């Protein structure tokens, strides 16, 4: 295996470093790149106002997901004294004795390599991959240095071009950050970390940020693999907040931060200090729900747990954010292990789908149930999907005819109403098949129509007209107007045989 070794102060790590890593990985066929921030650079002291070693290490870790195969090591930060490359390569050679190490260096470092501490040892342990500039006399100087190192030390040297080179030094970038500029040279998470920690002379009022301004700071709390999930949860939380009348801005902010207490070292006090108590309490509410331990339970136990969820939520946005979190999880379930797919799907079916139902989120409930069924009983799910796809045209024509008949009747009697038709969702069909012990083509209750009118009297009038148009199935009428559901849902339900 070919392994790249890229060391430096990374004060801070920026896009120029990352484009160099990508260029080296492509040119040399590197399967792994080890990013190693140093402790005490032997060639020059760290300038005043530099980030600590711990901060530089964390900023490097936040970029780990930017380049496939890139890992961040703290081995130089754990050593006392100057960070000599020869010692680092010796330690890595012991760890990877059968692999090929390549040391990645910039122009200035390459041209002075023979002046480093123990150059013979360095060149015996690793090849040198140098990024060179093609302007002026650089090409000739690089060729001469390459020939010199190969002749004197028997070195392996590769001269690399970086087609996406970013022309900025860390010194210039630190100066820009102090002036409120330079964001484009950093990844979002690193920029957020700089602001959150107040590095390089930056000052940000974190309690009064828009969600767009907060986003990089929220990402700075997370491991790279969690970042896409949190951004997805922010989107879903905003959609749900708009739909159900919650404050969209605070829902987005809390969604961005919802993993901080659960998956990072951040504390409630720190979140309160940085972002204010309202946001901290939302985040803490989501975290408390996340920490509930799930196992197989009887229905009564599940009902108790659902009640506990509601009691724990002082603010409905907590539930909205948690449902948004789970909704995004289900939409990305294909990336989970088979074991996680089953456990998460069971949890979703037992807890989150009933919660969504109780809050009147029917479309969310259907999606949660259908996606969960896909992993809990893939054969049953696929059987229903094959049937629905095969009969799609027939179903569309049937629903169009029924909707037209209802519309014509209501128009004739002067009732204003909106009519919606749909095929029942997959899990609903699945449940009917199991409960009635029937195949899908034996079911008669496959379609649902909703008629929304302006008044309660009109509801009962429409019911009469529906029963006049179609044959009533006895025992299937339910009056949720006179007896509303616990979530105050009110409507009339009936089952008829379409013609």
Short mmCIF file of N, CA, C and O in Angstrom, two decimals, residues 437-490:
data_model
loop_
_atom_site.label_atom_id
_atom_site.label_comp_id
_atom_site.label_asym_id
_atom_site.label_seq_id
_atom_site.Cartn_x
_atom_site.Cartn_y
_atom_site.Cartn_z
N UNK A 437 -55.83 -12.05 6.64
CA UNK A 437 -55.29 -13.29 6.06
C UNK A 437 -55.68 -13.43 4.59
O UNK A 437 -56.19 -14.46 4.15
N UNK A 438 -55.45 -12.34 3.85
CA UNK A 438 -55.81 -12.32 2.43
C UNK A 438 -54.61 -11.91 1.60
O UNK A 438 -53.68 -11.27 2.08
N UNK A 439 -54.65 -12.28 0.32
CA UNK A 439 -53.65 -11.78 -0.62
C UNK A 439 -54.08 -10.38 -1.03
O UNK A 439 -55.23 -9.97 -0.84
N UNK A 440 -53.18 -9.66 -1.67
CA UNK A 440 -53.47 -8.27 -2.00
C UNK A 440 -54.62 -8.13 -2.99
O UNK A 440 -55.42 -7.20 -2.90
N UNK A 441 -54.75 -9.08 -3.93
CA UNK A 441 -55.84 -8.96 -4.91
C UNK A 441 -57.19 -9.37 -4.34
O UNK A 441 -58.22 -9.26 -5.02
N UNK A 442 -57.21 -9.84 -3.07
CA UNK A 442 -58.48 -10.16 -2.41
C UNK A 442 -58.99 -9.01 -1.55
O UNK A 442 -60.10 -9.06 -1.04
N UNK A 443 -58.16 -7.98 -1.37
CA UNK A 443 -58.57 -6.84 -0.55
C UNK A 443 -59.53 -5.96 -1.32
O UNK A 443 -59.38 -5.74 -2.53
N UNK A 444 -60.53 -5.42 -0.63
CA UNK A 444 -61.45 -4.50 -1.28
C UNK A 444 -61.23 -3.06 -0.83
O UNK A 444 -61.69 -2.12 -1.47
N UNK A 445 -60.53 -2.87 0.28
CA UNK A 445 -60.36 -1.53 0.86
C UNK A 445 -58.98 -0.99 0.52
O UNK A 445 -58.10 -0.89 1.36
N UNK A 446 -58.77 -0.65 -0.75
CA UNK A 446 -57.45 -0.26 -1.23
C UNK A 446 -57.33 1.24 -1.53
O UNK A 446 -56.23 1.75 -1.65
N UNK A 447 -58.46 1.91 -1.65
CA UNK A 447 -58.44 3.31 -2.06
C UNK A 447 -59.06 4.18 -0.98
O UNK A 447 -59.95 3.75 -0.25
N UNK A 448 -58.56 5.40 -0.88
CA UNK A 448 -59.10 6.34 0.11
C UNK A 448 -59.37 7.68 -0.58
O UNK A 448 -58.57 8.15 -1.40
N UNK A 449 -60.51 8.28 -0.23
CA UNK A 449 -60.86 9.60 -0.75
C UNK A 449 -61.15 10.52 0.42
O UNK A 449 -61.76 10.10 1.42
N UNK A 450 -60.72 11.72 0.31
CA UNK A 450 -60.95 12.73 1.35
C UNK A 450 -61.74 13.89 0.74
O UNK A 450 -61.33 14.44 -0.29
N UNK A 451 -62.84 14.24 1.38
CA UNK A 451 -63.66 15.38 0.94
C UNK A 451 -63.61 16.42 2.06
O UNK A 451 -64.07 16.17 3.18
N UNK A 452 -63.04 17.56 1.78
CA UNK A 452 -62.91 18.62 2.77
C UNK A 452 -63.94 19.71 2.45
O UNK A 452 -63.94 20.26 1.34
N UNK A 453 -64.79 20.01 3.43
CA UNK A 453 -65.87 20.98 3.22
C UNK A 453 -65.77 22.09 4.26
O UNK A 453 -64.91 22.07 5.14
N UNK A 454 -66.68 23.07 4.15
CA UNK A 454 -66.55 24.30 4.95
C UNK A 454 -67.21 24.22 6.33
O UNK A 454 -66.94 25.06 7.19
N UNK A 455 -68.11 23.25 6.55
CA UNK A 455 -68.85 23.24 7.82
C UNK A 455 -69.16 21.81 8.24
O UNK A 455 -69.14 20.87 7.41
N UNK A 456 -69.49 21.64 9.52
CA UNK A 456 -69.86 20.33 10.03
C UNK A 456 -71.15 19.82 9.38
O UNK A 456 -71.22 18.64 8.97
N UNK A 457 -72.20 20.66 9.24
CA UNK A 457 -73.40 20.16 8.55
C UNK A 457 -73.10 19.63 7.15
O UNK A 457 -73.67 18.62 6.72
N UNK A 458 -72.18 20.30 6.44
CA UNK A 458 -71.82 19.82 5.11
C UNK A 458 -71.15 18.45 5.16
O UNK A 458 -71.27 17.65 4.21
N UNK A 459 -70.41 18.17 6.25
CA UNK A 459 -69.79 16.85 6.40
C UNK A 459 -70.86 15.76 6.37
O UNK A 459 -70.74 14.76 5.64
N UNK A 460 -71.90 15.96 7.15
CA UNK A 460 -72.96 14.95 7.21
C UNK A 460 -73.74 14.91 5.90
O UNK A 460 -74.20 13.82 5.47
N UNK A 461 -73.92 16.06 5.25
CA UNK A 461 -74.59 16.07 3.95
C UNK A 461 -73.80 15.29 2.91
O UNK A 461 -74.36 14.52 2.13
N UNK A 462 -72.49 15.49 2.89
CA UNK A 462 -71.64 14.76 1.94
C UNK A 462 -71.73 13.27 2.21
O UNK A 462 -71.80 12.44 1.29
N UNK A 463 -71.71 12.90 3.50
CA UNK A 463 -71.81 11.48 3.85
C UNK A 463 -73.07 10.87 3.24
O UNK A 463 -73.04 9.75 2.68
N UNK A 464 -74.20 11.58 3.34
CA UNK A 464 -75.44 11.07 2.76
C UNK A 464 -75.34 10.88 1.27
O UNK A 464 -75.83 9.87 0.72
N UNK A 465 -74.73 11.81 0.59
CA UNK A 465 -74.59 11.70 -0.86
C UNK A 465 -73.64 10.55 -1.24
O UNK A 465 -73.89 9.86 -2.25
N UNK A 466 -72.58 10.35 -0.46
CA UNK A 466 -71.66 9.23 -0.73
C UNK A 466 -72.41 7.91 -0.60
O UNK A 466 -72.28 7.00 -1.45
N UNK A 467 -73.23 7.79 0.45
CA UNK A 467 -73.99 6.55 0.64
C UNK A 467 -75.07 6.38 -0.43
O UNK A 467 -75.50 5.25 -0.71
N UNK A 468 -75.50 7.46 -1.02
CA UNK A 468 -76.48 7.37 -2.11
C UNK A 468 -75.82 6.95 -3.42
O UNK A 468 -76.42 6.23 -4.22
N UNK A 469 -74.57 7.40 -3.61
CA UNK A 469 -73.86 7.08 -4.85
C UNK A 469 -73.31 5.66 -4.87
O UNK A 469 -73.22 5.02 -5.92
N UNK A 470 -72.87 5.17 -3.68
CA UNK A 470 -72.19 3.89 -3.62
C UNK A 470 -72.82 3.00 -2.54
O UNK A 470 -73.48 3.49 -1.62
N UNK A 471 -72.57 1.71 -2.64
CA UNK A 471 -73.12 0.77 -1.67
C UNK A 471 -72.31 0.79 -0.38
O UNK A 471 -71.08 0.60 -0.40
N UNK A 472 -72.97 0.97 0.73
CA UNK A 472 -72.32 1.05 2.04
C UNK A 472 -71.90 -0.34 2.51
O UNK A 472 -72.64 -1.31 2.35
N UNK A 473 -70.70 -0.44 3.11
CA UNK A 473 -70.26 -1.67 3.77
C UNK A 473 -70.69 -1.57 5.23
O UNK A 473 -70.22 -0.68 5.96
N UNK A 474 -71.61 -2.42 5.69
CA UNK A 474 -72.12 -2.30 7.07
C UNK A 474 -71.00 -2.42 8.11
O UNK A 474 -70.03 -3.16 7.94
N UNK A 475 -71.17 -1.65 9.20
CA UNK A 475 -70.24 -1.73 10.32
C UNK A 475 -68.94 -0.99 10.13
O UNK A 475 -68.02 -1.10 10.95
N UNK A 476 -68.83 -0.22 9.06
CA UNK A 476 -67.56 0.45 8.75
C UNK A 476 -67.65 1.97 8.91
O UNK A 476 -66.75 2.69 8.49
N UNK A 477 -68.74 2.46 9.52
CA UNK A 477 -68.90 3.91 9.69
C UNK A 477 -68.37 4.33 11.07
O UNK A 477 -68.64 3.69 12.08
N UNK A 478 -67.57 5.44 11.09
CA UNK A 478 -67.04 5.98 12.34
C UNK A 478 -67.25 7.49 12.36
O UNK A 478 -66.89 8.18 11.39
N UNK A 479 -67.76 7.99 13.48
CA UNK A 479 -68.04 9.42 13.62
C UNK A 479 -67.03 10.03 14.58
O UNK A 479 -67.17 9.97 15.79
N UNK A 480 -65.96 10.62 14.00
CA UNK A 480 -64.94 11.29 14.80
C UNK A 480 -65.24 12.78 14.97
O UNK A 480 -64.41 13.52 15.50
N UNK A 481 -66.42 13.23 14.53
CA UNK A 481 -66.83 14.60 14.80
C UNK A 481 -67.48 14.68 16.18
O UNK A 481 -67.12 15.51 17.01
N UNK A 482 -68.42 13.78 16.42
CA UNK A 482 -69.05 13.77 17.75
C UNK A 482 -68.11 13.23 18.81
O UNK A 482 -68.21 13.59 19.98
N UNK A 483 -67.17 12.34 18.40
CA UNK A 483 -66.19 11.78 19.33
C UNK A 483 -64.80 11.93 18.72
O UNK A 483 -64.29 11.02 18.06
N UNK A 484 -64.17 13.10 18.90
CA UNK A 484 -62.85 13.32 18.29
C UNK A 484 -61.79 12.35 18.81
O UNK A 484 -61.90 11.82 19.93
N UNK A 485 -60.75 12.14 18.00
CA UNK A 485 -59.60 11.35 18.44
C UNK A 485 -58.82 12.14 19.49
O UNK A 485 -59.02 13.35 19.65
N UNK A 486 -57.92 11.47 20.25
CA UNK A 486 -57.16 12.16 21.31
C UNK A 486 -56.38 13.38 20.82
O UNK A 486 -56.16 14.33 21.57
N UNK A 487 -55.96 13.37 19.54
CA UNK A 487 -55.23 14.53 19.02
C UNK A 487 -56.17 15.58 18.41
O UNK A 487 -55.72 16.47 17.69
N UNK A 488 -57.48 15.44 18.71
CA UNK A 488 -58.54 16.38 18.27
C UNK A 488 -58.83 16.29 16.78
O UNK A 488 -59.44 17.18 16.19
N UNK A 489 -58.43 15.20 16.17
CA UNK A 489 -58.79 14.95 14.77
C UNK A 489 -60.29 14.73 14.68
O UNK A 489 -60.87 13.96 15.45
N UNK A 490 -60.95 15.40 13.74
CA UNK A 490 -62.40 15.27 13.57
C UNK A 490 -62.73 15.02 12.09
O UNK A 490 -62.31 15.79 11.22
#
